Tab-separated table of C-alpha atoms in Angstrom:
chain	number	residue	atom	x	y	z
A	22	UNK	CA	47.772	-14.371	101.878
A	23	UNK	CA	49.018	-17.957	102.182
A	24	UNK	CA	52.127	-19.050	104.030
A	25	UNK	CA	55.271	-18.423	102.024
A	26	UNK	CA	58.004	-21.076	102.134
A	27	UNK	CA	61.328	-19.400	102.917
A	28	UNK	CA	64.375	-20.190	100.806
A	29	UNK	CA	65.969	-22.093	103.670
A	30	UNK	CA	63.064	-24.552	103.766
A	31	UNK	CA	63.095	-24.931	99.994
A	32	UNK	CA	66.772	-25.869	100.194
A	33	UNK	CA	66.063	-28.400	102.919
A	34	UNK	CA	63.352	-29.997	100.819
A	35	UNK	CA	65.716	-30.084	97.869
A	36	UNK	CA	68.288	-31.820	100.014
A	37	UNK	CA	65.654	-34.320	101.075
A	38	UNK	CA	64.852	-34.968	97.413
A	39	UNK	CA	68.546	-35.631	96.761
A	40	UNK	CA	68.693	-38.017	99.718
A	41	UNK	CA	65.606	-39.788	98.459
A	42	UNK	CA	67.234	-40.216	95.069
A	43	UNK	CA	70.391	-41.646	96.599
A	44	UNK	CA	68.345	-44.156	98.622
A	45	UNK	CA	66.466	-45.270	95.514
A	46	UNK	CA	69.706	-45.635	93.546
A	47	UNK	CA	71.087	-47.728	96.395
A	48	UNK	CA	67.996	-49.938	96.305
A	49	UNK	CA	68.335	-50.401	92.549
A	50	UNK	CA	72.016	-51.279	92.885
A	51	UNK	CA	71.233	-54.018	95.409
A	52	UNK	CA	68.337	-55.523	93.453
A	53	UNK	CA	69.357	-58.792	91.755
A	54	UNK	CA	69.014	-58.832	87.964
A	55	UNK	CA	68.092	-62.010	86.053
A	56	UNK	CA	69.653	-62.437	82.634
A	57	UNK	CA	67.652	-64.495	80.119
A	58	UNK	CA	69.383	-65.822	77.013
A	59	UNK	CA	67.641	-65.500	73.652
A	60	UNK	CA	65.327	-68.389	72.753
A	61	UNK	CA	65.172	-69.893	76.209
A	62	UNK	CA	62.314	-69.933	78.664
A	63	UNK	CA	62.678	-67.480	81.530
A	64	UNK	CA	63.730	-69.276	84.708
A	65	UNK	CA	61.446	-69.365	87.708
A	66	UNK	CA	62.151	-66.722	90.298
A	67	UNK	CA	63.487	-68.304	93.492
A	68	UNK	CA	61.238	-67.749	96.550
A	69	UNK	CA	64.040	-65.972	98.391
A	70	UNK	CA	64.415	-63.466	95.576
A	71	UNK	CA	60.664	-62.811	95.541
A	72	UNK	CA	60.779	-62.101	99.271
A	73	UNK	CA	63.706	-59.735	98.778
A	74	UNK	CA	61.816	-57.860	96.059
A	75	UNK	CA	58.755	-57.591	98.323
A	76	UNK	CA	60.841	-56.217	101.184
A	77	UNK	CA	62.422	-53.675	98.852
A	78	UNK	CA	58.982	-52.542	97.675
A	79	UNK	CA	57.749	-52.208	101.257
A	80	UNK	CA	60.884	-50.260	102.187
A	81	UNK	CA	60.253	-47.861	99.325
A	82	UNK	CA	56.610	-47.448	100.371
A	83	UNK	CA	57.598	-46.709	103.974
A	84	UNK	CA	60.201	-44.214	102.795
A	85	UNK	CA	57.622	-42.503	100.590
A	86	UNK	CA	55.191	-42.191	103.529
A	87	UNK	CA	57.927	-40.724	105.712
A	88	UNK	CA	58.843	-38.296	102.934
A	89	UNK	CA	55.261	-37.080	102.666
A	90	UNK	CA	55.079	-36.598	106.420
A	91	UNK	CA	58.272	-34.546	106.277
A	92	UNK	CA	57.034	-32.471	103.361
A	93	UNK	CA	53.815	-31.331	105.104
A	94	UNK	CA	54.315	-31.041	108.886
A	95	UNK	CA	51.356	-31.474	111.247
A	96	UNK	CA	51.041	-28.745	113.877
A	97	UNK	CA	48.596	-28.585	116.798
A	98	UNK	CA	46.047	-25.785	116.761
A	99	UNK	CA	45.752	-24.264	120.224
A	100	UNK	CA	46.044	-21.027	122.181
A	101	UNK	CA	49.562	-20.273	120.875
A	102	UNK	CA	51.058	-19.364	124.287
A	103	UNK	CA	54.395	-18.167	122.863
A	104	UNK	CA	52.792	-15.555	120.605
A	105	UNK	CA	53.592	-11.879	121.095
A	106	UNK	CA	50.015	-10.648	121.306
A	107	UNK	CA	50.137	-7.046	122.577
A	108	UNK	CA	46.978	-5.060	121.751
A	109	UNK	CA	48.236	-1.792	123.342
A	110	UNK	CA	45.052	-1.252	125.353
A	111	UNK	CA	45.199	2.147	127.054
A	112	UNK	CA	48.626	3.122	125.704
A	113	UNK	CA	48.105	3.585	121.966
A	114	UNK	CA	48.642	7.367	122.102
A	115	UNK	CA	51.924	7.033	123.985
A	116	UNK	CA	53.052	4.324	121.574
A	117	UNK	CA	52.237	6.614	118.629
A	118	UNK	CA	54.687	9.134	120.079
A	119	UNK	CA	57.474	6.579	120.442
A	120	UNK	CA	56.894	4.429	117.359
A	121	UNK	CA	58.279	6.908	114.789
A	122	UNK	CA	61.758	6.983	116.343
A	123	UNK	CA	61.572	3.259	117.074
A	124	UNK	CA	60.823	2.558	113.411
A	125	UNK	CA	63.895	4.516	112.292
A	126	UNK	CA	66.088	2.548	114.686
A	127	UNK	CA	64.702	-0.772	113.491
A	128	UNK	CA	65.013	0.141	109.806
A	129	UNK	CA	68.683	0.969	110.393
A	130	UNK	CA	69.245	-2.640	111.482
A	131	UNK	CA	66.960	-4.398	108.991
A	132	UNK	CA	67.564	-3.666	105.306
A	133	UNK	CA	64.436	-5.419	104.035
A	134	UNK	CA	62.259	-3.527	106.516
A	135	UNK	CA	63.735	-0.213	105.377
A	136	UNK	CA	63.363	-0.994	101.675
A	137	UNK	CA	59.806	-2.291	102.098
A	138	UNK	CA	58.703	0.662	104.214
A	139	UNK	CA	60.187	3.256	101.859
A	140	UNK	CA	58.568	1.610	98.817
A	141	UNK	CA	55.191	1.401	100.566
A	142	UNK	CA	55.502	5.007	101.704
A	143	UNK	CA	55.759	6.168	98.096
A	144	UNK	CA	52.866	3.945	97.012
A	145	UNK	CA	50.710	5.203	99.884
A	146	UNK	CA	50.748	8.766	98.557
A	147	UNK	CA	48.790	7.549	95.525
A	148	UNK	CA	46.682	4.924	97.301
A	149	UNK	CA	45.323	7.244	100.004
A	150	UNK	CA	43.667	9.553	97.475
A	151	UNK	CA	39.925	9.039	97.445
A	152	UNK	CA	39.910	6.772	100.516
A	153	UNK	CA	37.589	7.412	103.433
A	154	UNK	CA	39.587	6.454	106.515
A	155	UNK	CA	38.442	6.220	110.141
A	156	UNK	CA	39.204	8.934	112.660
A	157	UNK	CA	42.755	8.623	113.968
A	158	UNK	CA	43.982	6.531	111.026
A	159	UNK	CA	47.452	7.828	110.098
A	160	UNK	CA	49.721	7.340	107.123
A	161	UNK	CA	51.893	4.935	109.140
A	162	UNK	CA	48.917	2.640	109.661
A	163	UNK	CA	48.192	2.449	105.939
A	164	UNK	CA	51.871	1.998	105.082
A	165	UNK	CA	52.118	-0.883	107.576
A	166	UNK	CA	49.261	-2.671	105.800
A	167	UNK	CA	50.915	-2.157	102.416
A	168	UNK	CA	54.217	-3.481	103.796
A	169	UNK	CA	52.478	-6.578	105.162
A	170	UNK	CA	50.476	-7.345	102.017
A	171	UNK	CA	53.471	-6.999	99.694
A	172	UNK	CA	54.167	-10.712	99.314
A	173	UNK	CA	56.837	-10.097	96.661
A	174	UNK	CA	59.340	-10.319	99.524
A	175	UNK	CA	59.551	-12.342	102.746
A	176	UNK	CA	59.034	-9.545	105.266
A	177	UNK	CA	55.470	-10.577	106.152
A	178	UNK	CA	56.746	-14.106	106.769
A	179	UNK	CA	59.589	-12.812	108.965
A	180	UNK	CA	57.136	-10.674	110.943
A	181	UNK	CA	54.844	-13.619	111.603
A	182	UNK	CA	57.766	-15.834	112.598
A	183	UNK	CA	58.751	-13.196	115.144
A	184	UNK	CA	55.143	-12.867	116.362
A	185	UNK	CA	54.711	-16.642	116.801
A	186	UNK	CA	57.935	-17.052	118.775
A	187	UNK	CA	58.394	-13.626	120.380
A	188	UNK	CA	56.064	-13.934	123.366
A	189	UNK	CA	58.124	-15.952	125.798
A	190	UNK	CA	58.814	-12.959	128.033
A	191	UNK	CA	59.083	-9.189	127.922
A	192	UNK	CA	62.864	-9.522	128.093
A	193	UNK	CA	62.857	-11.697	124.977
A	194	UNK	CA	60.599	-9.205	123.205
A	195	UNK	CA	62.804	-6.231	124.095
A	196	UNK	CA	66.034	-7.978	123.120
A	197	UNK	CA	65.072	-10.026	120.089
A	198	UNK	CA	61.814	-8.797	118.511
A	199	UNK	CA	62.931	-6.787	115.440
A	200	UNK	CA	59.541	-5.388	114.358
A	201	UNK	CA	58.208	-3.515	117.408
A	202	UNK	CA	57.081	-0.448	115.449
A	203	UNK	CA	55.627	-2.446	112.551
A	204	UNK	CA	53.717	-4.680	114.965
A	205	UNK	CA	52.244	-1.640	116.704
A	206	UNK	CA	51.260	0.152	113.493
A	207	UNK	CA	49.691	-2.969	112.005
A	208	UNK	CA	47.800	-3.856	115.189
A	209	UNK	CA	46.544	-0.293	115.533
A	210	UNK	CA	45.478	-0.194	111.882
A	211	UNK	CA	43.254	-3.248	112.356
A	212	UNK	CA	41.727	-1.779	115.506
A	213	UNK	CA	40.883	1.500	113.768
A	214	UNK	CA	39.493	-0.193	110.660
A	215	UNK	CA	37.356	-2.385	112.900
A	216	UNK	CA	36.287	0.673	114.894
A	217	UNK	CA	33.189	-0.956	116.442
A	218	UNK	CA	35.515	-3.395	118.241
A	219	UNK	CA	33.982	-6.784	117.510
A	220	UNK	CA	30.564	-8.183	116.674
A	221	UNK	CA	27.356	-6.711	118.047
A	222	UNK	CA	24.648	-9.282	117.294
A	223	UNK	CA	25.899	-11.021	114.174
A	224	UNK	CA	28.095	-14.137	114.580
A	225	UNK	CA	30.965	-12.634	112.582
A	226	UNK	CA	32.242	-12.086	109.064
A	227	UNK	CA	32.555	-15.289	107.022
A	228	UNK	CA	36.066	-15.599	105.595
A	229	UNK	CA	38.347	-18.327	104.261
A	230	UNK	CA	42.044	-19.070	104.688
A	231	UNK	CA	44.168	-21.508	102.714
A	232	UNK	CA	47.551	-22.784	103.931
A	233	UNK	CA	49.697	-24.746	101.524
A	234	UNK	CA	52.698	-25.796	103.601
A	235	UNK	CA	51.345	-26.973	106.965
A	236	UNK	CA	48.653	-29.241	108.402
A	237	UNK	CA	46.962	-27.655	111.422
A	238	UNK	CA	44.875	-29.957	113.610
A	239	UNK	CA	42.909	-29.097	116.769
A	240	UNK	CA	42.954	-31.595	119.620
A	241	UNK	CA	39.164	-31.820	119.734
A	242	UNK	CA	35.949	-30.043	118.861
A	243	UNK	CA	35.040	-27.336	121.333
A	244	UNK	CA	38.612	-26.214	121.943
A	245	UNK	CA	39.363	-22.522	122.184
A	246	UNK	CA	42.210	-21.495	119.869
A	247	UNK	CA	44.081	-18.489	118.538
A	248	UNK	CA	45.777	-18.297	115.150
A	249	UNK	CA	48.787	-16.764	116.910
A	250	UNK	CA	49.918	-14.506	114.067
A	251	UNK	CA	48.556	-11.933	111.657
A	252	UNK	CA	46.421	-14.280	109.580
A	253	UNK	CA	45.391	-13.357	106.056
A	254	UNK	CA	41.979	-14.520	104.909
A	255	UNK	CA	39.638	-13.709	102.048
A	256	UNK	CA	35.949	-13.035	101.592
A	257	UNK	CA	36.267	-15.107	98.405
A	258	UNK	CA	36.638	-18.860	98.965
A	259	UNK	CA	38.142	-19.418	95.505
A	260	UNK	CA	40.864	-16.847	96.209
A	261	UNK	CA	41.730	-18.515	99.518
A	262	UNK	CA	42.056	-21.927	97.858
A	263	UNK	CA	44.709	-20.563	95.518
A	264	UNK	CA	46.977	-20.064	98.516
A	265	UNK	CA	46.935	-23.720	99.495
A	266	UNK	CA	44.866	-26.695	100.576
A	267	UNK	CA	47.033	-28.503	103.119
A	268	UNK	CA	44.820	-26.792	105.694
A	269	UNK	CA	41.688	-24.903	104.705
A	270	UNK	CA	39.949	-22.725	107.277
A	271	UNK	CA	36.364	-21.512	107.217
A	272	UNK	CA	36.030	-18.799	109.845
A	273	UNK	CA	33.663	-16.296	111.368
A	274	UNK	CA	35.750	-13.374	112.630
A	275	UNK	CA	34.735	-10.455	114.835
A	276	UNK	CA	38.094	-8.660	114.924
A	277	UNK	CA	39.454	-9.302	111.432
A	278	UNK	CA	39.555	-6.046	109.455
A	279	UNK	CA	38.793	-5.670	105.737
A	280	UNK	CA	41.939	-4.268	104.123
A	281	UNK	CA	41.057	-4.647	100.429
A	282	UNK	CA	41.215	-0.896	99.772
A	283	UNK	CA	44.685	-0.653	101.345
A	284	UNK	CA	46.229	-3.910	100.140
A	285	UNK	CA	48.912	-4.195	97.477
A	286	UNK	CA	46.628	-6.866	95.964
A	287	UNK	CA	43.044	-5.553	96.329
A	288	UNK	CA	41.664	-8.337	94.122
A	289	UNK	CA	42.332	-10.790	96.980
A	290	UNK	CA	39.508	-9.197	99.044
A	291	UNK	CA	41.603	-9.684	102.140
A	292	UNK	CA	40.457	-9.628	105.755
A	293	UNK	CA	43.403	-9.571	108.179
A	294	UNK	CA	42.856	-11.324	111.525
A	295	UNK	CA	44.920	-10.220	114.567
A	296	UNK	CA	46.960	-12.777	116.550
A	297	UNK	CA	44.922	-12.389	119.744
A	298	UNK	CA	41.379	-13.155	118.536
A	299	UNK	CA	39.938	-16.259	120.241
A	300	UNK	CA	37.947	-18.839	118.269
A	301	UNK	CA	35.862	-21.921	119.016
A	302	UNK	CA	36.626	-25.056	116.992
A	303	UNK	CA	33.224	-26.043	115.605
A	304	UNK	CA	34.364	-28.442	112.892
A	305	UNK	CA	37.337	-30.537	111.789
A	306	UNK	CA	37.654	-33.211	109.115
A	307	UNK	CA	40.158	-34.591	106.642
A	308	UNK	CA	39.511	-34.762	102.921
A	309	UNK	CA	42.325	-36.878	101.530
A	310	UNK	CA	45.530	-34.943	102.250
A	311	UNK	CA	43.620	-31.814	103.350
A	312	UNK	CA	42.684	-30.686	106.845
A	313	UNK	CA	39.370	-28.785	106.945
A	314	UNK	CA	38.910	-26.566	110.007
A	315	UNK	CA	35.868	-24.475	110.971
A	316	UNK	CA	36.301	-21.715	113.573
A	317	UNK	CA	33.786	-19.300	115.118
A	318	UNK	CA	34.937	-16.193	116.940
A	319	UNK	CA	34.081	-15.830	120.612
A	320	UNK	CA	33.856	-12.077	120.037
A	321	UNK	CA	36.755	-11.875	122.494
A	322	UNK	CA	40.493	-11.325	122.355
A	323	UNK	CA	43.180	-12.716	124.645
A	324	UNK	CA	46.460	-10.813	125.072
A	325	UNK	CA	49.032	-11.851	127.660
A	326	UNK	CA	51.068	-8.732	126.902
A	327	UNK	CA	49.893	-5.148	127.141
A	328	UNK	CA	52.094	-2.116	126.477
A	329	UNK	CA	55.217	-4.301	126.670
A	330	UNK	CA	57.473	-1.665	125.117
A	331	UNK	CA	56.422	0.744	127.875
A	332	UNK	CA	57.163	-1.743	130.654
A	333	UNK	CA	54.196	-4.117	130.755
A	334	UNK	CA	55.214	-7.657	131.727
A	335	UNK	CA	53.650	-10.850	130.405
A	336	UNK	CA	50.608	-11.976	132.395
A	337	UNK	CA	49.325	-15.485	133.006
A	338	UNK	CA	45.766	-14.388	132.325
A	339	UNK	CA	44.352	-12.326	129.499
A	340	UNK	CA	44.393	-8.567	129.345
A	341	UNK	CA	40.723	-7.627	128.855
A	342	UNK	CA	39.924	-5.928	125.594
A	343	UNK	CA	37.109	-3.471	124.915
A	344	UNK	CA	33.748	-4.714	126.201
A	345	UNK	CA	31.304	-5.377	123.377
A	346	UNK	CA	27.826	-6.844	123.311
A	347	UNK	CA	27.879	-10.605	122.880
A	348	UNK	CA	26.499	-11.968	119.602
A	349	UNK	CA	23.521	-14.286	119.734
A	350	UNK	CA	25.581	-17.110	118.236
A	351	UNK	CA	27.590	-19.174	118.956
A	352	UNK	CA	27.242	-18.239	122.639
A	353	UNK	CA	24.853	-16.483	124.966
A	354	UNK	CA	27.015	-17.145	127.995
A	355	UNK	CA	29.900	-15.188	129.419
A	356	UNK	CA	33.389	-16.127	128.242
A	357	UNK	CA	36.634	-15.597	130.089
A	358	UNK	CA	39.980	-17.328	129.740
A	359	UNK	CA	40.822	-15.930	133.171
A	360	UNK	CA	38.396	-18.354	134.801
A	361	UNK	CA	40.407	-21.391	133.657
A	362	UNK	CA	37.383	-23.078	132.090
A	363	UNK	CA	37.147	-25.584	129.297
A	364	UNK	CA	34.675	-25.077	126.478
A	365	UNK	CA	32.471	-28.032	125.605
A	366	UNK	CA	30.606	-28.120	122.309
A	367	UNK	CA	26.850	-28.694	122.357
A	368	UNK	CA	24.448	-28.839	119.393
A	369	UNK	CA	24.100	-25.312	117.971
A	370	UNK	CA	25.315	-23.840	121.285
A	371	UNK	CA	28.179	-24.410	123.656
A	372	UNK	CA	28.346	-24.100	127.397
A	373	UNK	CA	31.084	-23.367	129.881
A	374	UNK	CA	32.069	-26.011	132.400
A	375	UNK	CA	35.035	-26.459	134.675
A	376	UNK	CA	37.769	-28.886	133.683
A	377	UNK	CA	39.125	-31.356	136.203
A	378	UNK	CA	38.559	-31.383	139.960
């Protein structure tokens, strides 16, 4: 569920530890040492030496602060414009026809994808027994969820890296996005599991998400944001906290799908949130080293891509998703990112108003 730290980052942090050690050894080597003979009174420390010791201590403190900042990066929480966010509206059947061959081609070029898919395929034969699945839910959809939730390898991390950075253009997606079939199957699985397509009157499912390696901070309350990746969360707050506390999210989601019955780790009570769901920032605070973020779903999605594999180019505005009845909270007003409006928080409600002239 939480963000895995790839081996490359662990090595970099190890190198930083080594550098830190070398700096400290250098400081020790340059620190003057006073020798006191037995039976004599210790000499008074010269003022210049006291100043040098103070400067050394301050240098160490500054280095330690810089090290902590390096260890836990701070990232802005926004609309994630570079995310590949295709929801395949109106083309899911055609994509189903093409995805099987596409998956074979991608597995031929990605060993971990092939191994993970084949292992999940075998496990699915046992897992599917006794499950009541929605109409149209295929084996590939269930296998995709099992592949994603298998955190014993780094494939889920690689997928999310590709999702976060793969939305610059359709050309970039076609040339460099290595998980086109997996992205489609996983996105479609969440849509089918959340068959009612959002919230009706309730403000959304309450879930929690813990991140151990990054600090996420919104610019201000009332901002509209997307998580910009497939975001694991849990119905159980204690479970979410086990995955990290650098940033801890409390969310109400309308498009996150409960995948506990299909997950490799059902005890995590996971709800998987798609990259394109739009949230309102209703709370942000810092508790010591932790960032605490509260998000409420707008009951809307925002996708700049639609059917990209079939030729759809990236749009400046959002591709409209299925129309659903607006929940009573947090908003009774219409919401559209196409209108270029800024969301301003008001007590218990928010209103839409234009930004700038």
